[in-house]
Amino acid sequence: MVRPYAVKGRKHKKMRMELRDEAVAEEVAGRGEEEVVAAKDQKKGYLHPEKASLEIGKVGKNFHLLNSDDHGSFLRKQNLNPADYRPDIVHNARLTILDSPLSKNGRLQALYVRTEKGVLMRLN
């Protein structure tokens, strides 16, 4: 059976692409070792986001971390703006910071968060 005309040159192209990918992988592997050595020589830093909306309130008989989705009616009864209580924003910021190249290279020594009431917390 004869191969269709369109498939005829794909084998050679695929082999060239595989060879090129291997060369790029070797080049990237060599660069990674240099970056790790350079990262060890650099100073470590701290990140300090401020005005985080983390507040604990007594809802019913228990204490909860207040958020606008679950405790909106409670916050309105206390004459507070529910839009100011968004712990999910702090959580997303923390995930972004911990996923950043600064953290992955080991140069992030600590992450501190200051709440609106002035409480300073260290997050691990």
C-alpha positions as a printed NumPy array, in Angstrom:
array([[  0.   ,   0.   ,   0.   ],
       [  1.283,   3.448,  -0.862],
       [  1.444,   6.253,   1.686],
       [ -0.509,   9.381,   0.911],
       [  1.539,  12.257,  -0.46 ],
       [  0.915,  14.462,   2.599],
       [  2.525,  11.979,   5.024],
       [  5.656,  11.417,   2.944],
       [  7.943,  14.043,   4.551],
       [  6.654,  13.887,   8.126],
       [  9.034,  11.168,   9.322],
       [ 12.127,  13.239,   8.615],
       [ 10.564,  16.368,  10.064],
       [  9.58 ,  14.479,  13.225],
       [ 13.119,  13.124,  13.663],
       [ 14.598,  16.624,  13.238],
       [ 12.152,  18.029,  15.81 ],
       [ 13.075,  15.283,  18.304],
       [ 16.785,  16.01 ,  17.869],
       [ 16.153,  19.723,  18.298],
       [ 14.083,  19.074,  21.465],
       [ 16.892,  16.961,  22.947],
       [ 19.436,  19.712,  22.245],
       [ 17.198,  22.328,  23.864],
       [ 16.641,  20.076,  26.903],
       [ 20.399,  19.646,  27.372],
       [ 20.922,  23.394,  27.044],
       [ 18.187,  24.165,  29.587],
       [ 19.566,  21.578,  32.023],
       [ 22.967,  23.253,  31.876],
       [ 21.441,  26.678,  32.552],
       [ 19.473,  25.435,  35.567],
       [ 22.604,  24.484,  37.484],
       [ 24.083,  27.954,  36.955],
       [ 20.875,  29.625,  38.139],
       [ 20.781,  27.539,  41.324],
       [ 24.371,  28.493,  42.157],
       [ 23.608,  32.16 ,  41.458],
       [ 20.47 ,  31.997,  43.614],
       [ 22.448,  30.701,  46.593],
       [ 24.719,  33.744,  46.428],
       [ 21.822,  36.221,  46.466],
       [ 20.169,  37.617,  49.592],
       [ 16.898,  36.304,  50.935],
       [ 13.886,  38.554,  51.312],
       [ 10.609,  39.051,  53.105],
       [  7.181,  39.861,  51.689],
       [  4.791,  41.918,  53.748],
       [  1.262,  42.483,  52.31 ],
       [ -0.792,  44.954,  54.336],
       [ -4.47 ,  45.602,  55.057],
       [ -5.469,  41.971,  54.752],
       [ -9.147,  41.356,  55.44 ],
       [ -8.689,  38.615,  58.024],
       [-10.945,  39.068,  61.023],
       [-12.444,  36.618,  63.468],
       [-15.951,  37.187,  64.792],
       [-18.347,  35.34 ,  67.046],
       [-21.243,  34.17 ,  64.913],
       [-23.783,  32.384,  67.078],
       [-21.9  ,  30.313,  69.647],
       [-18.691,  29.787,  67.663],
       [-15.872,  31.968,  66.36 ],
       [-15.36 ,  32.064,  62.589],
       [-13.091,  33.741,  60.077],
       [-15.502,  36.29 ,  58.622],
       [-16.157,  36.327,  54.889],
       [-18.78 ,  38.046,  52.798],
       [-20.285,  34.853,  51.358],
       [-21.096,  33.005,  54.576],
       [-21.518,  35.885,  57.028],
       [-23.02 ,  38.682,  54.906],
       [-26.163,  39.101,  57.019],
       [-24.129,  39.065,  60.254],
       [-21.832,  41.788,  58.898],
       [-24.794,  43.943,  57.801],
       [-26.347,  43.635,  61.287],
       [-23.065,  44.916,  62.737],
       [-23.12 ,  47.877,  60.262],
       [-20.004,  46.573,  58.491],
       [-19.39 ,  46.453,  54.753],
       [-19.37 ,  42.782,  53.628],
       [-17.095,  43.648,  50.68 ],
       [-14.279,  44.419,  53.149],
       [-14.199,  40.835,  54.453],
       [-12.612,  38.739,  51.697],
       [-10.109,  36.17 ,  53.049],
       [-10.103,  34.46 ,  49.632],
       [ -8.126,  37.414,  48.225],
       [ -5.432,  36.901,  50.866],
       [ -5.404,  33.167,  50.113],
       [ -4.987,  33.736,  46.352],
       [ -2.219,  36.271,  46.972],
       [ -0.425,  33.779,  49.221],
       [ -0.645,  31.045,  46.595],
       [  0.68 ,  33.427,  43.939],
       [  3.584,  34.485,  46.144],
       [  4.506,  30.905,  47.031],
       [  4.335,  29.938,  43.346],
       [  6.563,  32.835,  42.249],
       [ 10.159,  32.367,  41.009],
       [ 11.385,  34.205,  44.117],
       [  9.951,  31.482,  46.332],
       [ 10.91 ,  28.598,  44.051],
       [ 14.558,  29.707,  44.023],
       [ 14.575,  29.651,  47.818],
       [ 15.048,  33.399,  48.215],
       [ 11.782,  34.006,  50.073],
       [ 12.665,  33.711,  53.731],
       [  9.287,  34.585,  55.247],
       [  5.831,  35.835,  54.37 ],
       [  4.203,  38.232,  56.83 ],
       [  0.639,  39.561,  56.582],
       [ -0.642,  42.626,  58.439],
       [ -4.402,  42.81 ,  58.997],
       [ -6.503,  45.972,  58.969],
       [ -6.462,  46.02 ,  62.771],
       [ -2.654,  45.985,  62.818],
       [ -2.051,  42.341,  63.763],
       [  1.105,  40.955,  62.132],
       [  1.108,  37.236,  61.253],
       [  3.815,  35.031,  59.799],
       [  2.546,  32.488,  57.272],
       [  4.468,  29.29 ,  56.561]])
